Each structure stands twice: as structure tokens, then as C-alpha cells.
Short mmCIF file of C-alpha atoms and ligand atoms in Angstrom, two decimals:
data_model
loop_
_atom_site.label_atom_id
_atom_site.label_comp_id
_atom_site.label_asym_id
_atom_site.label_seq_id
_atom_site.Cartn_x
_atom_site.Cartn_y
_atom_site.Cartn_z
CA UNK A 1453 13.59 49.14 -76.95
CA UNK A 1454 11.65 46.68 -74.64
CA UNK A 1455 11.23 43.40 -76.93
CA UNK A 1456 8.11 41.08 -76.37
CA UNK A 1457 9.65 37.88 -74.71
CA UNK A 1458 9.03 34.38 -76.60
CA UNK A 1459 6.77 31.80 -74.36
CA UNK A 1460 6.77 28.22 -74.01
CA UNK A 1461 6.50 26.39 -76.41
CA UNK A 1462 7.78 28.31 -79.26
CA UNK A 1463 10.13 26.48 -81.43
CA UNK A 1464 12.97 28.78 -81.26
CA UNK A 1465 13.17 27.94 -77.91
CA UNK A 1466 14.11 24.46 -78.22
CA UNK A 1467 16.55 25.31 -81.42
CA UNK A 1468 20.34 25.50 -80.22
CA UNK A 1469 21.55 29.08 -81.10
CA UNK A 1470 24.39 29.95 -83.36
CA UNK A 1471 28.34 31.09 -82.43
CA UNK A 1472 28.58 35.16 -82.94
CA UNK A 1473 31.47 35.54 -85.28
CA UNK A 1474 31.63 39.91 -85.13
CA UNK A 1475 30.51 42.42 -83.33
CA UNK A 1476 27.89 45.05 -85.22
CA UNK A 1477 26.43 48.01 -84.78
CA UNK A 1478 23.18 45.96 -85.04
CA UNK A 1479 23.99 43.21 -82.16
CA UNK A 1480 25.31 46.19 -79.70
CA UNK A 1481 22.04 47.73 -80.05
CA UNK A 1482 20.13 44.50 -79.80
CA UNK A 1483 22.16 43.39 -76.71
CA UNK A 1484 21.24 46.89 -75.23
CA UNK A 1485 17.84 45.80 -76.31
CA UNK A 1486 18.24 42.35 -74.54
CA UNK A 1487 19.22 44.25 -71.30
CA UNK A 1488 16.38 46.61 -70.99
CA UNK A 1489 14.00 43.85 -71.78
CA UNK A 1490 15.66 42.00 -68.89
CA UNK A 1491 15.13 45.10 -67.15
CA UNK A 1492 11.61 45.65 -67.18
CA UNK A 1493 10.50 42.10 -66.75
CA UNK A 1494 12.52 42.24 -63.43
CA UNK A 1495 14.78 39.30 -64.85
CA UNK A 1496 17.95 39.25 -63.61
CA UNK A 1497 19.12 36.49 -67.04
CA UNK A 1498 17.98 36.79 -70.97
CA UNK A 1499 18.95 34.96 -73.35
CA UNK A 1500 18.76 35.87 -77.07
CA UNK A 1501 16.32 33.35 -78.12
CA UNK A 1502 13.63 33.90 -75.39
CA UNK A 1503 13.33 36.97 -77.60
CA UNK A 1504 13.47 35.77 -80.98
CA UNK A 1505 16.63 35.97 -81.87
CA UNK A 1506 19.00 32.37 -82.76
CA UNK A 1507 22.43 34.15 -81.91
CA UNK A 1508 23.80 32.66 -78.68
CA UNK A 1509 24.34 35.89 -76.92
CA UNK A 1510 23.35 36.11 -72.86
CA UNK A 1511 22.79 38.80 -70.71
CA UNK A 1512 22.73 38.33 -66.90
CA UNK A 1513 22.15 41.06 -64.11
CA UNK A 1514 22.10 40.10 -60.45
CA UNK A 1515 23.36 43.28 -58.99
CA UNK A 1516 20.45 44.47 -57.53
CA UNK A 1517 20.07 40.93 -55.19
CA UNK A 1518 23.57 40.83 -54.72
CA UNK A 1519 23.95 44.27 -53.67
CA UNK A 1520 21.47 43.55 -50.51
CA UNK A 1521 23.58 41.01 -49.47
CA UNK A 1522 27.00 43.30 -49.78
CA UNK A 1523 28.29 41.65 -53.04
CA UNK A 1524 28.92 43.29 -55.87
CA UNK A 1525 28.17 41.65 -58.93
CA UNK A 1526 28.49 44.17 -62.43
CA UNK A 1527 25.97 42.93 -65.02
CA UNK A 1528 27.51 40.84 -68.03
CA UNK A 1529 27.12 39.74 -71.17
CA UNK A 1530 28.01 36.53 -72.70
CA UNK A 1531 28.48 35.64 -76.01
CA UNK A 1532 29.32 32.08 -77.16
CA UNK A 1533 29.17 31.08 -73.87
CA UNK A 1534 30.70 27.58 -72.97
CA UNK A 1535 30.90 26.01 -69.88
CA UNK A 1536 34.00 24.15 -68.82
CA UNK A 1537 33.89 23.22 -65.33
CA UNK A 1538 30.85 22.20 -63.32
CA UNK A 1539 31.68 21.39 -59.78
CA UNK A 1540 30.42 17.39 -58.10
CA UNK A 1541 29.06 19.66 -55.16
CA UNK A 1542 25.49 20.37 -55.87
CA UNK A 1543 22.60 22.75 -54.32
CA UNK A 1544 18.64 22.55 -54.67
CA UNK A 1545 17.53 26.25 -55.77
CA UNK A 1546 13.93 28.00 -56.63
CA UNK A 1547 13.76 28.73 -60.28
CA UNK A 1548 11.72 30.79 -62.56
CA UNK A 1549 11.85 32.25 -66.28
CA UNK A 1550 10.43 34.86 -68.07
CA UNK A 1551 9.36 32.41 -70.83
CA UNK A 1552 7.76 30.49 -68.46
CA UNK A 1553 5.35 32.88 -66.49
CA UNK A 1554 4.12 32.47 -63.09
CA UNK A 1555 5.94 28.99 -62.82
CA UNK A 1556 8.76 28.41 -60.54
CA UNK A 1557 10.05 24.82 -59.17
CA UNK A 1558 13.37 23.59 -57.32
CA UNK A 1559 16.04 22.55 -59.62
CA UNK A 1560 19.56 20.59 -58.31
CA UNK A 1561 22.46 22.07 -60.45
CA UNK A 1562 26.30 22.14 -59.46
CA UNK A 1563 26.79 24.97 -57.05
CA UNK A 1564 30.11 26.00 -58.82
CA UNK A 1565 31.05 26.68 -62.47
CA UNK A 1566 33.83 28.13 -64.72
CA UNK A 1567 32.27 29.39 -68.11
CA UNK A 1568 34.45 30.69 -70.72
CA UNK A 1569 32.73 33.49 -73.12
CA UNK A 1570 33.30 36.78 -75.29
CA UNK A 1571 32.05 39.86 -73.74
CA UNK A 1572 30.72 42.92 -75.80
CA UNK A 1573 33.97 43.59 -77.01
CA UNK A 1574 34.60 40.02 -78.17
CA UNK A 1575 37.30 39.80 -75.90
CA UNK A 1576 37.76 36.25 -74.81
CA UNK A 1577 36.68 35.77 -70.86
CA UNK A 1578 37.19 32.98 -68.40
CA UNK A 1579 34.98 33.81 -65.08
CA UNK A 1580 34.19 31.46 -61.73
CA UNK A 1581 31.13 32.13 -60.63
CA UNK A 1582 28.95 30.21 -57.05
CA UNK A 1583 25.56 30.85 -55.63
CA UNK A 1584 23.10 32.76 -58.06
CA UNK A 1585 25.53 33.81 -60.08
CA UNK A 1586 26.28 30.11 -61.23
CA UNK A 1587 22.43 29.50 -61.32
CA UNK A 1588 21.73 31.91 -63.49
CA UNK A 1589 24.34 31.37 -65.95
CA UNK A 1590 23.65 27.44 -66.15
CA UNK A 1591 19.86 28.57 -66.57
CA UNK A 1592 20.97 30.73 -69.62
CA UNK A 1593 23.57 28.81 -71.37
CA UNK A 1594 21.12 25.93 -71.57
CA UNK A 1595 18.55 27.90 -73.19
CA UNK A 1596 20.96 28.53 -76.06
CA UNK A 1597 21.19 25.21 -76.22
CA UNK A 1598 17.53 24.53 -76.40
CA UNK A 1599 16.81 23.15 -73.07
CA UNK A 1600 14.18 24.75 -70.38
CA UNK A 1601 14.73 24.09 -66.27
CA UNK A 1602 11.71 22.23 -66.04
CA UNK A 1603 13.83 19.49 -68.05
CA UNK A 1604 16.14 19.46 -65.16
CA UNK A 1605 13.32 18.81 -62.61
CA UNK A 1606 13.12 15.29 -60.63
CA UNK A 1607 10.73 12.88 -62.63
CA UNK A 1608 8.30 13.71 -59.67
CA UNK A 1609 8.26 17.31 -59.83
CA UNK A 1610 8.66 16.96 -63.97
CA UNK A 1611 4.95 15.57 -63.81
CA UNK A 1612 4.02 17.93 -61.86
CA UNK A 1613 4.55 20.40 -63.87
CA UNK A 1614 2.50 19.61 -67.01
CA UNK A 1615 -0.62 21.23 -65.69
CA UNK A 1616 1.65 24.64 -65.76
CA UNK A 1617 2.79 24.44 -69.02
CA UNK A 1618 -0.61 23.61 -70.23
CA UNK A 1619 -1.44 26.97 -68.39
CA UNK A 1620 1.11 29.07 -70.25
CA UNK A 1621 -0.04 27.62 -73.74
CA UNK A 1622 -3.50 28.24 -73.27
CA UNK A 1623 -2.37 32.13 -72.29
CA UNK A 1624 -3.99 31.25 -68.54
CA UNK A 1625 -1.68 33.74 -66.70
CA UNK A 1626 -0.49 37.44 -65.47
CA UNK A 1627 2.51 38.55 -66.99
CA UNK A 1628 3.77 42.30 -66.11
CA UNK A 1629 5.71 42.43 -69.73
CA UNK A 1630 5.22 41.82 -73.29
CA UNK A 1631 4.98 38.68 -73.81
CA UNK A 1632 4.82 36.22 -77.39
CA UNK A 1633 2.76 33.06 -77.51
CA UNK A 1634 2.01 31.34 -80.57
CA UNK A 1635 -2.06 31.35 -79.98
ZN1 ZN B 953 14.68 31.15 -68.56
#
């Protein structure tokens, strides 16, 4: 089931989510719902509460960029995700999000992390993870922790972006999925 994705500047998307303590028939079927959202907005990260949901549960599928460039990258799902390493090398990268539509800026993140998470099966996971694949799982873990990229923006660019949020509240934009504003 394809679930309408929350917008800026809904409140559940500044809330920090909650641990997962079991796995339910209920959350496999929601994280199944996560994924084809994902899908169908051509993400390639979700996390639970861009959709309305305060559990902090993750999905993240790059496969179909990686596999262009020969690496294989199976798509994941993290639950109580945590990171514990981030590296002191860092890279400048294009960002977008599917709460945020039609606005993408350069963010500076570390280029390596480790993150340690359960997977569907709540089976405890430590992964490394470079390039996109460490974008995109910094991009996610901070929204279950409330915070959006444009937070991680230079002052500079940070201003610049006000007129685009402004945009996205007054509904002043194309999105190609179901989308959930508050006007
Ligand atoms: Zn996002």
C-alpha cells in the first residue's frame, strides 16, 4: 500500500521517534508499506515518520544507482538505528527528500560511517557503509531524530533556503506522489 508522505513542516517530523521493542505482523506489513512508498516516489531512503508513523524504523534502497556503477548494494532496513562511528574525512553532496519536494542543496557530512541497527528479523547488525550509501543513512537516521538536511546547510545556503520552504508550506510545487501537508 503506497502511503501519502508527511511534508515540511509537520510536527511529527521534528519529534524524535521511538526504539522498536518486537517485531509484528503489523510493522512487517507497514515496513513493506514503507518500501513501496519509497518505491514509487523514486526515493532511494524513508523513514517511518516522513509517513506518519513515530517508530524509528528506516528503509534505504540504492540498488538501482549502485547497480549502474557495478556495485551491488541489497536494499535494507533499519530499525533502532544508531550511529557509532562517523569518519573526520568529509565530502560536499547534492541532497533532496521526499518531504521536502522539489528542493535539493549541498550538504558536508562525514564520507564514512559505521551504524549499528536491527534488521527485519531483529537481529542485531553492525554495517560500514561510504559514498551514497553513508549519505543516505545519515539523511535517515537524523530524521528519526527530528532533524531535516536543510539544518545541516552552511548559514549561507541555510538562508537561502527559506524562500523554499515557504514554497512547500504554501503547497507551491509538483510532486509525482501522495503527498500530506497540513493546509
Ligand atoms: Zn528526507
Amino acid at each position: 500500500m503506497i502511503l501519502p508522505v508527511y511534508l515540511y513542516n509537520h510536527p511529527i517530523l521534528k519529534k524524535k521517534s521511538q526504539k522498536v521493542t518486537e517485531m509484528t505482523d503489523e510493522l512487517r506489513e507497514f515496513i513493506k508499506n514503507m518500501q513501496e512508498t519509497m518505491h514509487r516516489a523514486d526515493g532511494i531512503g524513508l523513514a517511518a515518520n516522513q509517513v506518519g508513523s513515530d517508530q524509528a524504523i528506516t528503509v534505504v534502497d540504492i540498488s538501482d544507482v549502485e547497480e549502474e556503477r557495478g556495485r551491488q548494494h541489497p536494499p535494507m532496513v533499519l530499525i533502532n538505528p544508531v550511529i557509532e562511528y562517523f569518519s573526520d574525512e568529509e565530502e560536499e553532496l547534492q541532497e533532496g527528500c521526499l518531504s521536502l519536494p522539489e528542493f535539493r542543496d549541498y550538504v558536508t557530512r562525514p564520507s564514512q560511517i559505521q551504524v549499528r541497527y536491527l534488521d527485519e528479523n531483529m537481529k542485531e547488525q553492525v554495517k560500514e557503509a561510504d559514498e551514497l550509501l553513508a549519505r543516505v543513512i545519515q539523511h535517515e537516521v537524523d530524521h528519526l531524530n527530528g532533524i531535516y538536511f536543510f539544518e545541516r546547510l552552511s548559514p549561507m545556503r541555510r538562508a537561502l533556503s527559506q524562500k523554499k520552504l515557504k514554497r512547500i508550506i504554501r503547497g507551491e510545487f509538483d510532486a509525482h506522489y501522495p503527498t500530506f501537508g497540513l493546509e
